[in-house]
Structures are given as structure tokens and as C-alpha cells.
């Protein structure tokens, strides 16, 4: 059932950053194949998508194509999206209008709080939502995903008092090839994995739920890194700054992008040690070290203890 127009009419007076125009659905179907010319491998299902509740689709975020990949994987579902406001007045931003979009100023503390309220209200009214809990692109080749704040999941837990809500995790992994003509890396193919859905209830702890999802993202991304390592005789290369975006992010080095994301995160007014448990933070550091080993880079030689992601989950893949 498509209830987006009804929800939009109820919320548009409260949220000035909310836009919806179903006329762009035709445009989205027309232009998507041109933007995603790479091969889309069949989606791997660890778990099925529930049909008896409201859905919060979440995915990792590492490429400009992420939203179009979500369009492809979740083509049978109607949902609102949350998006950074950079492409709002660009042609690429029109695809978001087809779904119904809340434009988010990520550097604005109050706008982020307002976005959490929008998530709560939309889920409470029975509307599906798709977003990336990382918030910003993860372009660091030594990180499997960025840390997640818990605001999205707090809103989801609160709304579960009114609706049966499932979180549906989607992990996206791009395979790159070097284009000798244009001297840059381009996407060759994309792998997608839909994990077991999480049924949310109002007794859940938001930090525990955030850690569970962060762990899931790391595990599946780690599986793809190991898979690529086994299939390749060469050193693994995960290009980060080769992507193009509306303001040419490819011109920024990975480390410049890291400084930019750090500057945004510093405005979040959060104590990140409280957002994440020390155990999880330690695990992230160890995973980064293991990534560096696979990439044949040893920045922190004093660290030697390895970490193994969830092997049971990897075996299912």
C-alpha cells in the first residue's frame, strides 16, 4: 500500500524540508539505467523482507550510486528517504522527489534533531523510510563503515509503541576496475546483501541496537574484503576518492575527506565514547588493523591481536 501522499499531507506543514512529487517516478525509471551502467549481481538474501509491518531500510554509504542501488533492490516498496541537501537543486536530486524526501543539513544540530522527529512521525503513521545511519560517505579505505549515532534508532524504538516496525539492513559492496582511458577507477559491478530483519520493540536499548547494527555492517563488509582477497592475487585496492558527485568530491583526497567528516562530526555535540561501547570502539580499531594487513599497509606495527567478525554470518553467505 502506498500511503506516502497521505503522510506527506499530514507532515508537510510541520517539516519545511519535506518534499514529494510522484511525477518524478517516471523520470527515475528512465534515468536510473544510465546512471547504473554497471552489472548488478543478484541480491543475496540472508533473511527475507517482512510483509507484516512498517519498514526502516538502512544501508551503508560509500558511493553516489547508493540511492539508485536501493531503488533497484527495493523496487517493489514505497518509502520516504533522508538525503543531504547538497543535490537538492541539482538534476540528480529529482530522483529523491519521486520517493518523498527530507532534505537534511548534516552540519546543523537542530536540523538533525528535526530529522529524528521526522523519522519518528513517519514510522508512527505507518510510512516506510530508507536512509544511511552513517550519514556521510565512508571513503576511508581502512574503514569498513563509519560510526553511527543512535538518533535514528531511538526514533525507531519510540515509534514501535504505535506500529510493528522492522529494520531491514542492506549492505552494498562495489567492485572497481581501472579505466585506462579516463585514468580513474569506475564501478564494474555491485553486490548487495539483505540481512535478517530486526523486529523493534519499545523495551530495546538504543546503544545496544546501534552496536548490533554496526557489528552487522562490519561483518558483511569484512566478508566481501576477504572474498576479494581470496579471488585476487594482487594487493587489494579499495579506491575511495574516485567517485564523482555534484561538487566533485573526487578532487579531494581521502584524508581531506576524513578531515571534512571529522569537522561535521565535531558539530554533532555528541560524546562518541558514550555513543559506542569501549568494546565496540576497540573492535573497530582492530578491524582497521586487519584491513591494513590485507591492503599490505602496516601503519600501526605495535598492534598484533587479530579480530574475527561474526563467522556464523559469513558462512551463511
Coordinates of C-alpha atoms in Angstrom, one line a residue:
X1 CA 0.0 0.0 0.0
X2 CA 1.3 3.4 -1.0
X3 CA 0.4 5.9 1.8
X4 CA 3.1 8.4 1.1
X5 CA 0.7 11.1 -0.2
X6 CA -1.4 10.9 2.9
X7 CA 1.6 11.0 5.2
X8 CA 3.1 13.9 3.2
X9 CA -0.1 15.9 3.5
X10 CA -0.1 15.4 7.3
X11 CA 3.5 16.3 7.8
X12 CA 4.3 19.0 5.2
X13 CA 3.2 21.8 7.4
X14 CA 5.4 20.6 10.2
X15 CA 8.6 19.9 8.2
X16 CA 9.6 22.6 5.7
X17 CA 12.4 20.4 4.4
X18 CA 10.0 17.6 3.3
X19 CA 9.2 17.4 -0.4
X20 CA 7.3 14.8 -2.5
X21 CA 6.3 14.8 -6.2
X22 CA 5.3 11.4 -7.6
X23 CA 5.5 12.8 -11.2
X24 CA 9.3 12.2 -11.0
X25 CA 8.8 8.4 -10.7
X26 CA 8.7 8.1 -14.5
X27 CA 11.9 10.2 -14.7
X28 CA 13.6 8.0 -12.1
X29 CA 12.8 4.8 -14.1
X30 CA 14.1 6.5 -17.3
X31 CA 17.4 7.8 -16.0
X32 CA 18.4 5.1 -13.5
X33 CA 19.8 2.6 -16.1
X34 CA 22.1 5.4 -17.5
X35 CA 23.4 6.2 -14.0
X36 CA 23.9 2.5 -13.1
X37 CA 25.5 1.0 -16.2
X38 CA 27.5 -1.5 -14.2
X39 CA 26.4 -5.1 -13.6
X40 CA 24.0 -5.5 -10.6
X41 CA 24.6 -9.0 -9.3
X42 CA 21.6 -10.9 -7.8
X43 CA 20.8 -9.8 -4.3
X44 CA 21.9 -12.2 -1.6
X45 CA 19.2 -12.8 1.0
X46 CA 20.3 -13.9 4.4
X47 CA 16.8 -13.0 5.6
X48 CA 13.5 -12.1 3.8
X49 CA 11.8 -8.7 3.9
X50 CA 8.8 -8.9 6.3
X51 CA 5.4 -8.1 4.9
X52 CA 3.5 -7.5 8.1
X53 CA 4.9 -4.2 9.4
X54 CA 6.5 -0.8 8.7
X55 CA 10.0 -1.0 7.3
X56 CA 13.1 1.1 8.0
X57 CA 15.6 0.3 5.2
X58 CA 19.2 1.1 6.2
X59 CA 22.3 0.7 4.1
X60 CA 26.0 1.6 4.2
X61 CA 27.0 4.7 2.3
X62 CA 30.2 4.7 0.1
X63 CA 29.2 5.8 -3.4
X64 CA 27.0 8.3 -5.3
X65 CA 25.1 5.3 -6.7
X66 CA 23.9 4.1 -3.3
X67 CA 20.4 5.6 -3.7
X68 CA 20.0 4.1 -7.2
X69 CA 21.1 0.7 -6.0
X70 CA 18.5 0.9 -3.2
X71 CA 15.9 1.8 -5.9
X72 CA 16.8 -1.3 -7.7
X73 CA 16.8 -3.7 -4.7
X74 CA 13.7 -2.2 -3.1
X75 CA 11.8 -1.5 -6.3
X76 CA 8.7 -3.3 -5.0
X77 CA 8.4 -1.0 -2.0
X78 CA 7.3 2.6 -1.4
X79 CA 9.3 4.7 1.1
X80 CA 10.5 8.1 2.1
X81 CA 14.2 8.9 2.0
X82 CA 16.5 11.1 4.0
X83 CA 19.2 12.9 2.0
X84 CA 21.9 15.5 2.5
X85 CA 20.8 18.8 0.9
X86 CA 23.8 19.1 -1.5
X87 CA 21.9 17.8 -4.5
X88 CA 18.6 19.5 -3.6
X89 CA 18.7 21.9 -6.5
X90 CA 20.5 19.6 -8.9
X91 CA 19.1 17.3 -11.6
X92 CA 20.3 14.3 -9.5
X93 CA 18.2 15.4 -6.6
X94 CA 15.0 15.0 -8.6
X95 CA 15.2 11.2 -8.1
X96 CA 14.6 11.7 -4.4
X97 CA 11.4 13.7 -5.0
X98 CA 9.9 10.6 -6.6
X99 CA 10.1 8.9 -3.2
X100 CA 9.4 11.8 -0.9
X101 CA 12.5 13.2 0.7
X102 CA 13.5 15.0 3.9
X103 CA 16.4 17.3 3.0
X104 CA 18.9 17.3 5.8
X105 CA 21.6 19.8 6.6
X106 CA 24.1 17.5 8.3
X107 CA 26.1 20.3 9.8
X108 CA 23.1 21.7 11.6
X109 CA 22.5 20.2 15.0
X110 CA 18.8 21.3 15.2
X111 CA 18.1 20.1 11.7
X112 CA 19.5 16.6 12.6
X113 CA 17.2 16.6 15.7
X114 CA 14.3 17.6 13.5
X115 CA 15.1 14.8 11.1
X116 CA 14.9 12.3 14.0
X117 CA 11.5 13.7 14.8
X118 CA 10.5 13.2 11.1
X119 CA 11.6 9.6 11.3
X120 CA 9.5 9.1 14.4
X121 CA 6.4 10.8 13.0
X122 CA 6.7 8.9 9.6
X123 CA 7.1 5.5 11.2
X124 CA 4.4 6.2 13.7
X125 CA 2.0 7.0 10.8
X126 CA 2.9 3.7 9.1
X127 CA 5.3 5.1 6.4
X128 CA 8.5 3.2 5.3
X129 CA 11.8 5.1 5.3
X130 CA 15.2 4.4 3.7
X131 CA 18.4 6.1 5.0
X132 CA 22.0 5.5 5.8
X133 CA 22.7 5.6 9.5
X134 CA 26.4 6.5 8.7
X135 CA 25.1 9.9 7.5
X136 CA 28.2 10.6 5.4
X137 CA 30.2 8.7 2.8
X138 CA 32.7 6.2 4.1
X139 CA 35.6 6.9 1.8
X140 CA 38.5 5.8 4.0
X141 CA 39.9 2.6 2.5
X142 CA 40.9 1.3 6.0
X143 CA 37.4 1.6 7.5
X144 CA 34.5 -0.9 6.8
X145 CA 31.9 1.7 7.8
X146 CA 31.7 4.9 9.8
X147 CA 30.4 5.1 13.3
X148 CA 26.7 5.5 13.7
X149 CA 24.9 7.9 16.0
X150 CA 21.9 6.4 17.8
X151 CA 19.3 9.1 17.0
X152 CA 17.7 7.1 14.1
X153 CA 17.3 4.0 16.3
X154 CA 15.9 6.0 19.3
X155 CA 13.2 7.4 17.0
X156 CA 12.5 3.9 15.7
X157 CA 12.2 2.4 19.2
X158 CA 9.8 5.2 20.3
X159 CA 7.6 4.7 17.2
X160 CA 7.4 0.9 17.8
X161 CA 4.9 1.7 20.6
X162 CA 2.4 2.5 17.8
X163 CA 3.5 0.3 14.9
X164 CA 5.1 -3.1 14.2
X165 CA 8.5 -1.9 12.9
X166 CA 11.2 -3.9 11.2
X167 CA 14.8 -2.7 10.5
X168 CA 15.9 -4.1 7.1
X169 CA 19.7 -3.9 6.7
X170 CA 21.2 -3.7 3.2
X171 CA 24.9 -4.0 2.7
X172 CA 26.3 -2.6 -0.6
X173 CA 29.7 -3.6 -2.0
X174 CA 31.2 -2.1 -5.2
X175 CA 33.7 -3.8 -7.3
X176 CA 36.0 -1.4 -9.2
X177 CA 38.1 -1.6 -12.3
X178 CA 40.8 0.8 -13.5
X179 CA 39.8 2.7 -16.7
X180 CA 43.0 3.3 -18.7
X181 CA 41.3 5.8 -21.0
X182 CA 40.0 8.1 -18.3
X183 CA 42.8 7.3 -15.8
X184 CA 40.4 6.6 -12.9
X185 CA 38.6 3.8 -11.2
X186 CA 35.0 3.1 -12.1
X187 CA 32.4 0.7 -10.8
X188 CA 32.4 -2.7 -12.6
X189 CA 29.7 -4.4 -10.6
X190 CA 27.8 -4.2 -7.3
X191 CA 27.0 -6.9 -4.7
X192 CA 24.1 -6.5 -2.3
X193 CA 23.1 -8.5 0.8
X194 CA 19.9 -8.2 2.7
X195 CA 20.4 -9.3 6.2
X196 CA 17.9 -10.7 8.8
X197 CA 15.4 -8.1 9.7
X198 CA 15.3 -6.8 13.3
X199 CA 11.9 -6.5 14.9
X200 CA 12.0 -3.4 17.1
X201 CA 10.2 -3.0 20.4
X202 CA 9.9 -0.2 22.9
X203 CA 12.0 -2.1 25.5
X204 CA 15.1 -2.0 23.4
X205 CA 18.2 0.0 24.4
X206 CA 19.3 2.3 21.6
X207 CA 23.0 1.9 22.2
X208 CA 22.8 -1.9 22.1
X209 CA 20.7 -1.7 18.9
X210 CA 23.2 0.7 17.3
X211 CA 26.1 -1.6 18.2
X212 CA 24.3 -4.6 16.9
X213 CA 23.7 -2.9 13.5
X214 CA 27.3 -1.5 13.4
X215 CA 28.6 -5.0 14.1
X216 CA 26.4 -6.4 11.3
X217 CA 27.7 -3.8 8.8
X218 CA 31.3 -4.5 9.7
X219 CA 30.8 -8.3 9.4
X220 CA 29.3 -8.3 5.9
X221 CA 31.8 -5.7 4.6
X222 CA 34.6 -7.8 6.1
X223 CA 33.2 -10.8 4.3
X224 CA 33.5 -9.0 0.9
X225 CA 37.0 -7.9 1.7
X226 CA 38.1 -11.5 2.5
X227 CA 36.2 -12.7 -0.6
X228 CA 38.1 -10.3 -2.8
X229 CA 41.4 -11.1 -1.2
X230 CA 40.9 -14.8 -1.9
X231 CA 39.9 -14.2 -5.5
X232 CA 42.7 -11.8 -6.3
X233 CA 46.5 -12.5 -6.5
X234 CA 47.2 -8.8 -6.3
X235 CA 47.1 -6.5 -3.4
X236 CA 43.5 -5.4 -2.6
X237 CA 42.7 -1.8 -3.6
X238 CA 39.6 -0.1 -2.4
X239 CA 39.5 3.2 -4.2
X240 CA 37.8 5.9 -2.1
X241 CA 38.2 9.2 -3.8
X242 CA 37.4 8.2 -7.4
X243 CA 33.7 8.9 -7.2
X244 CA 32.1 11.9 -8.8
X245 CA 29.4 14.0 -7.1
X246 CA 27.6 17.3 -7.6
X247 CA 30.5 19.3 -6.2
X248 CA 33.3 16.9 -7.5
X249 CA 34.4 15.1 -4.4
X250 CA 36.9 13.2 -6.4
X251 CA 39.1 16.2 -6.3
X252 CA 39.5 15.7 -2.5
X253 CA 42.0 13.2 -1.2
X254 CA 40.8 10.5 1.3
X255 CA 42.5 12.3 4.1
X256 CA 40.9 15.7 3.1
X257 CA 37.5 14.0 3.2
X258 CA 38.3 12.5 6.6
X259 CA 39.0 16.0 7.9
X260 CA 35.7 17.2 6.4
X261 CA 33.7 14.4 8.1
X262 CA 35.5 15.0 11.4
X263 CA 34.6 18.7 11.2
X264 CA 31.0 17.7 10.7
X265 CA 31.1 15.2 13.5
X266 CA 32.6 17.8 15.8
X267 CA 29.4 19.8 15.3
X268 CA 27.2 16.9 16.4
X269 CA 27.7 17.8 20.0
X270 CA 27.9 14.2 21.0
X271 CA 30.3 12.3 23.2
X272 CA 31.2 9.5 20.8
X273 CA 32.6 7.4 23.7
X274 CA 29.1 7.4 25.1
X275 CA 27.6 6.7 21.8
X276 CA 29.6 3.5 21.4
X277 CA 30.8 1.0 24.0
X278 CA 34.5 0.8 24.6
X279 CA 34.4 -2.8 23.5
X280 CA 33.0 -1.9 20.1
X281 CA 35.5 1.0 19.7
X282 CA 38.3 -1.4 20.4
X283 CA 36.9 -3.8 17.9
X284 CA 36.7 -1.1 15.2
X285 CA 40.4 -0.3 15.8
X286 CA 41.3 -4.0 15.4
X287 CA 39.3 -4.3 12.3
X288 CA 41.1 -1.3 10.8
X289 CA 44.4 -3.0 11.6
X290 CA 43.2 -6.2 9.8
X291 CA 42.2 -4.1 6.8
X292 CA 45.6 -2.6 6.7
X293 CA 47.2 -6.1 6.7
X294 CA 45.1 -7.1 3.7
X295 CA 45.9 -3.9 2.0
X296 CA 49.6 -4.6 2.7
X297 CA 49.9 -1.5 4.7
X298 CA 51.3 -1.5 8.3
X299 CA 50.7 1.8 9.9
X300 CA 50.5 0.5 13.5
X301 CA 53.0 -2.3 13.8
X302 CA 52.6 -2.5 17.6
X303 CA 49.1 -3.9 17.3
X304 CA 49.1 -7.6 16.6
X305 CA 45.9 -9.1 18.1
X306 CA 43.5 -10.0 15.3
X307 CA 39.8 -9.8 15.4
X308 CA 37.3 -12.1 13.7
X309 CA 33.9 -10.9 12.6
X310 CA 30.8 -13.0 13.0
X311 CA 31.9 -16.2 11.3
X312 CA 28.4 -17.8 11.5
X313 CA 27.0 -15.0 9.5
X314 CA 29.8 -15.2 7.0
X315 CA 29.2 -18.9 6.5
X316 CA 25.6 -18.2 5.6
X317 CA 26.9 -16.1 2.7

